PDB file of C-alpha atoms in Angstrom:
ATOM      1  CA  UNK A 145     -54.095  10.252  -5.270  1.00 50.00           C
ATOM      2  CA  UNK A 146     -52.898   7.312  -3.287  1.00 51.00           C
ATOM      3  CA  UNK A 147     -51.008   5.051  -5.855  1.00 52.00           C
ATOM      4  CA  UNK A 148     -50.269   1.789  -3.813  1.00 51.00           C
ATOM      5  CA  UNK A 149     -46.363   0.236  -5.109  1.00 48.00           C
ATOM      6  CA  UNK A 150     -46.128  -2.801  -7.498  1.00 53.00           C
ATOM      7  CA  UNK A 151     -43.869  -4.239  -5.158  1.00 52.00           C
ATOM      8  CA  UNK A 152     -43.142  -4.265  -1.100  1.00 52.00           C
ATOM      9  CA  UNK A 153     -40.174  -2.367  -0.428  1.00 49.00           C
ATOM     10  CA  UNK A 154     -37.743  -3.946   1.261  1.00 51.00           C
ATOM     11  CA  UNK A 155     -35.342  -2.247   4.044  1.00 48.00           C
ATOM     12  CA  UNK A 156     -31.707  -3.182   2.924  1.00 51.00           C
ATOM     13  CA  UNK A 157     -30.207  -1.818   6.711  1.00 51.00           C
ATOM     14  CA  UNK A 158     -28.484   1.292   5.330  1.00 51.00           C
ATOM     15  CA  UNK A 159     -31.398   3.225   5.981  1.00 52.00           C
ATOM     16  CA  UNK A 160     -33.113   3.215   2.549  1.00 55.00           C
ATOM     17  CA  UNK A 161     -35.647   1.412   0.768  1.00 59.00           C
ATOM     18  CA  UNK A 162     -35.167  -0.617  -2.055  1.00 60.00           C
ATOM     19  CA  UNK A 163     -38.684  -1.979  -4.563  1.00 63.00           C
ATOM     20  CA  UNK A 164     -37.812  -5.284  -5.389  1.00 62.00           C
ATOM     21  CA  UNK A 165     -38.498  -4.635  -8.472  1.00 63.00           C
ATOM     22  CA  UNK A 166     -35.320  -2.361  -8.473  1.00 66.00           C
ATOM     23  CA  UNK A 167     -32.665  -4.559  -7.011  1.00 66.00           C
ATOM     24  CA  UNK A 168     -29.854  -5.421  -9.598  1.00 65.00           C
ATOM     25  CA  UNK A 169     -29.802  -9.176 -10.453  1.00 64.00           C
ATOM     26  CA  UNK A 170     -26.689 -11.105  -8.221  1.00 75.00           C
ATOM     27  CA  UNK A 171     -27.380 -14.581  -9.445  1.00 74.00           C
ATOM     28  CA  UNK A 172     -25.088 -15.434 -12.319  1.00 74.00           C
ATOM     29  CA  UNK A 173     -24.836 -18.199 -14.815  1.00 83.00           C
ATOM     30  CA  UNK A 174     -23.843 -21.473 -12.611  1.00 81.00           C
ATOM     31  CA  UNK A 175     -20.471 -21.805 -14.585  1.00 80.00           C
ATOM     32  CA  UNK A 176     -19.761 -18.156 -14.360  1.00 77.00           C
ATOM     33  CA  UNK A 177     -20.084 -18.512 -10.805  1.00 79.00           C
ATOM     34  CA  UNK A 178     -18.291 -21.338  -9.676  1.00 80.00           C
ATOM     35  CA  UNK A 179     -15.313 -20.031 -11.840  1.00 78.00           C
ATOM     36  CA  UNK A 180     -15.435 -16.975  -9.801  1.00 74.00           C
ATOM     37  CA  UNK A 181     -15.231 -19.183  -6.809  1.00 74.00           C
ATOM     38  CA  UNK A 182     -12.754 -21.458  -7.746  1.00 77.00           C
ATOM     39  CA  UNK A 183     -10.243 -18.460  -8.858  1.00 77.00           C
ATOM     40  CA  UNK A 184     -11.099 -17.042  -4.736  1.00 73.00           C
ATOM     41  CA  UNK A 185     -10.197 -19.830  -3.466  1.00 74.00           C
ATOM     42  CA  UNK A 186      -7.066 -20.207  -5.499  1.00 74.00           C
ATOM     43  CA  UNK A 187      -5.959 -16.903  -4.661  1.00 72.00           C
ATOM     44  CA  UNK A 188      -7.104 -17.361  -0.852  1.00 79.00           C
ATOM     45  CA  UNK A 189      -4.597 -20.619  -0.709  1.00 83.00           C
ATOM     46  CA  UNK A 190      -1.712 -18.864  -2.544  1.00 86.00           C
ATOM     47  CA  UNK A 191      -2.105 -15.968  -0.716  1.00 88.00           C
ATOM     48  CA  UNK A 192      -1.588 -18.385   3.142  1.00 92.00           C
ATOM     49  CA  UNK A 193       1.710 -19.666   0.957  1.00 93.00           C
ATOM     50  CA  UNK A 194       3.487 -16.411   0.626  1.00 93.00           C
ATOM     51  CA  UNK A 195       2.320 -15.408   4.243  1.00 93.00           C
ATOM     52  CA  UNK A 196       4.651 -18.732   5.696  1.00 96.00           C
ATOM     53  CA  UNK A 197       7.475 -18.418   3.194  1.00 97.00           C
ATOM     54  CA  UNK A 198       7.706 -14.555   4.070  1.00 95.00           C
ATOM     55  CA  UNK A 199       7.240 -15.544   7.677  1.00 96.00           C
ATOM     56  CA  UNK A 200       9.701 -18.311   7.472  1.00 97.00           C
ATOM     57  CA  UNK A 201      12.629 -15.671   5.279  1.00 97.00           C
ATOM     58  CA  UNK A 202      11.707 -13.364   8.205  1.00 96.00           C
ATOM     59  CA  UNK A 203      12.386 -15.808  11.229  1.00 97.00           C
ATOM     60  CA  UNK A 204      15.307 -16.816   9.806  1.00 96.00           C
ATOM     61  CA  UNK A 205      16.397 -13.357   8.818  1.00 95.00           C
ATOM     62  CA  UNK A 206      15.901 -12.174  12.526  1.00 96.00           C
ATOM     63  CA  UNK A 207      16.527 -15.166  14.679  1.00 95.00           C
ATOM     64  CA  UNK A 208      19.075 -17.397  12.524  1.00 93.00           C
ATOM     65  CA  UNK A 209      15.740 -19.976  12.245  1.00 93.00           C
ATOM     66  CA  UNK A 210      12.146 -20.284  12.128  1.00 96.00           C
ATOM     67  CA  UNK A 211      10.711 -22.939  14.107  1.00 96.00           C
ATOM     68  CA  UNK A 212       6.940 -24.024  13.864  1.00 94.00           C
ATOM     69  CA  UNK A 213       6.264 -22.640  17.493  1.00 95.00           C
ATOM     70  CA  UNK A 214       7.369 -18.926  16.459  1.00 97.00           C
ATOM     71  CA  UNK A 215       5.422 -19.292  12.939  1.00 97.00           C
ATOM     72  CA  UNK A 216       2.261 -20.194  15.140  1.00 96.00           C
ATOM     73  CA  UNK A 217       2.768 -17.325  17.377  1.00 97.00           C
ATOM     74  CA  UNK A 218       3.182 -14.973  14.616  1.00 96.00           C
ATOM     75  CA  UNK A 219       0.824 -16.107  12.675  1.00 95.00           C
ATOM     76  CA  UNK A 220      -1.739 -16.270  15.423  1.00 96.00           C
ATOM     77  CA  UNK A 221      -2.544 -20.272  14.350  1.00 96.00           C
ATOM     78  CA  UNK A 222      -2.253 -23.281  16.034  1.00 96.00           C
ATOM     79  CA  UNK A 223       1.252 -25.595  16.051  1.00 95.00           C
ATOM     80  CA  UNK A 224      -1.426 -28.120  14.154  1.00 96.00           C
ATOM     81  CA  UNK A 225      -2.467 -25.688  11.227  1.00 96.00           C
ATOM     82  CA  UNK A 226       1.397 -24.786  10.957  1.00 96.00           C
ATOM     83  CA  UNK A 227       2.380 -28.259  10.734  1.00 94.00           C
ATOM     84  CA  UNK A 228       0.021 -28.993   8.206  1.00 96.00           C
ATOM     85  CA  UNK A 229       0.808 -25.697   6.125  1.00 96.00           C
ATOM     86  CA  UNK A 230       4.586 -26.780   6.608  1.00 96.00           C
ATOM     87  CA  UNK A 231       3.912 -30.801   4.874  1.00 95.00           C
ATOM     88  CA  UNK A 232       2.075 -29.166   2.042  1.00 95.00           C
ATOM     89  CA  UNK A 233       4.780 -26.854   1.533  1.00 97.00           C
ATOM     90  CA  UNK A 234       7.181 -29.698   1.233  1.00 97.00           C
ATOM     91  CA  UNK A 235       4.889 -31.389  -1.001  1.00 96.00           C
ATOM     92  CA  UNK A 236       5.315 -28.192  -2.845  1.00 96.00           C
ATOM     93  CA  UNK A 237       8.890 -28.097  -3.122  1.00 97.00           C
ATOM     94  CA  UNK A 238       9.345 -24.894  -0.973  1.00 97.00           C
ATOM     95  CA  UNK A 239      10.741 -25.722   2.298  1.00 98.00           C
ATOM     96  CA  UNK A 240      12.519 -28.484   4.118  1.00 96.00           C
ATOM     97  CA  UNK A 241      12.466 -29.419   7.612  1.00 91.00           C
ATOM     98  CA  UNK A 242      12.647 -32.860   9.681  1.00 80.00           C
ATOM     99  CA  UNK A 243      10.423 -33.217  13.299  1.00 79.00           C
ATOM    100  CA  UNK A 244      11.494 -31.100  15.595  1.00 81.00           C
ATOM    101  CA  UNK A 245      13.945 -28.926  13.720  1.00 85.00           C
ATOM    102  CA  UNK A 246      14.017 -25.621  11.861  1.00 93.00           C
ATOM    103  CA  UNK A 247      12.107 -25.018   8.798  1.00 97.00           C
ATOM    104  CA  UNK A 248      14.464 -23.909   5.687  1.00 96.00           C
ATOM    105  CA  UNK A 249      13.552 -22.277   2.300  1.00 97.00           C
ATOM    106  CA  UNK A 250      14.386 -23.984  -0.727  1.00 97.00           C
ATOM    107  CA  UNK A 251      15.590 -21.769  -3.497  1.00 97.00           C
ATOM    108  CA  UNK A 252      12.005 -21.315  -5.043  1.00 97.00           C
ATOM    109  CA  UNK A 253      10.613 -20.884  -1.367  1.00 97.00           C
ATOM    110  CA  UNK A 254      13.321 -18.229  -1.142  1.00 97.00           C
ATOM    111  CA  UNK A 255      12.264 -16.697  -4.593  1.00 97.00           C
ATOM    112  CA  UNK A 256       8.280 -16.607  -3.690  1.00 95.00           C
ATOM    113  CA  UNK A 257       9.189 -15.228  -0.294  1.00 96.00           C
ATOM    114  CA  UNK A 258      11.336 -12.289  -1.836  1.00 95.00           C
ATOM    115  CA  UNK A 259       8.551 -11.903  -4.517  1.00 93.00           C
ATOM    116  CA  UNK A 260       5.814 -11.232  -1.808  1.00 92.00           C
ATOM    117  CA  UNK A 261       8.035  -9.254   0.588  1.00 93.00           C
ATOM    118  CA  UNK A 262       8.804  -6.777  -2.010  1.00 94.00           C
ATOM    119  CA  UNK A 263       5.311  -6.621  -2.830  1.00 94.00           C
ATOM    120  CA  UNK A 264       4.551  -5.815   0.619  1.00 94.00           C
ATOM    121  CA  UNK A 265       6.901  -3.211   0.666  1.00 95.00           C
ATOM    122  CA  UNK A 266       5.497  -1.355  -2.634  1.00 96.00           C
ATOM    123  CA  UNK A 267       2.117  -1.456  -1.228  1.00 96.00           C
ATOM    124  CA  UNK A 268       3.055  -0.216   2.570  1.00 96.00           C
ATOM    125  CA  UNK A 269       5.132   2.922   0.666  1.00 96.00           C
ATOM    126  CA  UNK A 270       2.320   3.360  -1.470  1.00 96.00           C
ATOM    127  CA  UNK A 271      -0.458   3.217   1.362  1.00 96.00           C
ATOM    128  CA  UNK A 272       2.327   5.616   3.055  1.00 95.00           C
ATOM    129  CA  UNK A 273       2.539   8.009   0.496  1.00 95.00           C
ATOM    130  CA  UNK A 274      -1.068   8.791   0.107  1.00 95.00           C
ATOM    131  CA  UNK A 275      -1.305   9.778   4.137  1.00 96.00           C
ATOM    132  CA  UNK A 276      -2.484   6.499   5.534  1.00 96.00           C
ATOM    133  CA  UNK A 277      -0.895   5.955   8.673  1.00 96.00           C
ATOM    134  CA  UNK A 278       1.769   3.759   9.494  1.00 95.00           C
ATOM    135  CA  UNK A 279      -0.613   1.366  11.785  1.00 96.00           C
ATOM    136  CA  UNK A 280      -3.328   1.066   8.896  1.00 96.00           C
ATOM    137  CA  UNK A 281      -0.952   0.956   6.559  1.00 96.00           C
ATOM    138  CA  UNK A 282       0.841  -1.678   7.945  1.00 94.00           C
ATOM    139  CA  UNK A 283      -2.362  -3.751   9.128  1.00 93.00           C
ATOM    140  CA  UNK A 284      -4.132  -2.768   4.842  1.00 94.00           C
ATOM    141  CA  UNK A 285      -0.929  -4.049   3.218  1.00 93.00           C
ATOM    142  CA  UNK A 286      -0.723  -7.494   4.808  1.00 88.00           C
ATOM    143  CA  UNK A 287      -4.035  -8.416   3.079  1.00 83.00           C
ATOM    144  CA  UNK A 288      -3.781  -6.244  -0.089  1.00 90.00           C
ATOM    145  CA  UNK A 289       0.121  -7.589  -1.167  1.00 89.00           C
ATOM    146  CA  UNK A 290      -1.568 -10.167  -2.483  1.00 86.00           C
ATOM    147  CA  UNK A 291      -4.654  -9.301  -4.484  1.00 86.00           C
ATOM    148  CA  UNK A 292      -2.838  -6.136  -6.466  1.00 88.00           C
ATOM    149  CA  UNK A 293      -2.243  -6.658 -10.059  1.00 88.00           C
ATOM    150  CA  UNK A 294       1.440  -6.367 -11.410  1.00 91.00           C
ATOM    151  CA  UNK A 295      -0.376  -3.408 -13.343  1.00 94.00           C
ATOM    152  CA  UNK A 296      -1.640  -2.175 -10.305  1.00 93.00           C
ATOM    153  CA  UNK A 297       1.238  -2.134  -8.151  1.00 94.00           C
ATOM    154  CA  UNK A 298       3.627  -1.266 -11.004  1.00 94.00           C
ATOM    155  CA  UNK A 299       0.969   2.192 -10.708  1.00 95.00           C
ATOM    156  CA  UNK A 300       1.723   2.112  -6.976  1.00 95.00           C
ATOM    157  CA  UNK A 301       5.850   1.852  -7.664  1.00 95.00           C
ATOM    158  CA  UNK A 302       5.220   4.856 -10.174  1.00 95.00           C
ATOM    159  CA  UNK A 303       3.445   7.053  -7.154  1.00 94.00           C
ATOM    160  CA  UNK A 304       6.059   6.426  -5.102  1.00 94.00           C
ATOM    161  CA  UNK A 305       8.893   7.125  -7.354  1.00 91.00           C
ATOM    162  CA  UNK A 306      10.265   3.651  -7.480  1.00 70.00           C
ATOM    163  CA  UNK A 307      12.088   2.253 -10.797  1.00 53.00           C
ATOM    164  CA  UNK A 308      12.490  -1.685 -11.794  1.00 44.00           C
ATOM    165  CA  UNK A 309      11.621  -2.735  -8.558  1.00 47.00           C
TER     166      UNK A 309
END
């Protein structure tokens, strides 16, 4: 008995079919959905801030100053994207700097580049401890420093035997 599907199935490209009629539902109330958005995009911008202020405690760390042209190179953006990072952290209240001279940390730039390079380190020792290697580990814990929860990476401190850090 040939029994001919209520619906076309549709190939999703991971080598199964899916019935329409058996696909979850992604659209979400429009509310629901922006706010998702909006708190992505918030975390995206913060997440760019403690990359220069780490950057900038790390330049100055290892070379006595960090000057836009080394935060472009080691960033891998352009002088112009740095430039305009470095006015809206001054807007922010977390560096200084004049044209054509170093960039310095205030004391809260100082404080939210400490914050994130610990952070880093917890979730590089963590990535570490569980056998990833040193490459990926390095290469997963520049993007994840900023997403984990204080719950989660309080966990990760935990696996790696860390206290009050």
């Amino acid at each position: 008995m040939d029994a001919k599907p209520k619906s076309k199935p549709k190939f999703t490209g991971a080598g199964t079919h899916i019935a329409e009629s058996q696909r979850p539902t992604i659209l979400v109330e429009a509310d629901t959905q922006a706010g998702h958005h909006r708190e992505t995009r918030r975390a995206r911008q913060a997440a760019v801030v403690e990359d220069y202020v780490e950057m900038i405690a790390d330049l100055i760390e290892k070379t006595g100053e960090a000057r836009g042209v080394d935060i472009s190179r080691h960033l891998g953006v352009t002088n112009a994207t740095v430039n305009k990072m470095i006015n809206r952290l001054q807007q922010n209240g977390l560096v200084t700097s004049e044209p054509y001279r170093s960039i310095f940390l205030t004391e809260e730039g100082q404080r939210i580049a400490e914050w994130s390079r610990r952070r880093h380190e917890v979730v590089l020792a963590f990535l570490q401890t569980i056998g990833v290697s040193e490459e990926t580990a390095r290469a997963d814990a520049e993007g994840m420093e900023h997403h984990v929860s204080d719950e989660t990476l309080e966990a990760f401190k935990r696996v790696i035997g860390e206290q009050n850090v």
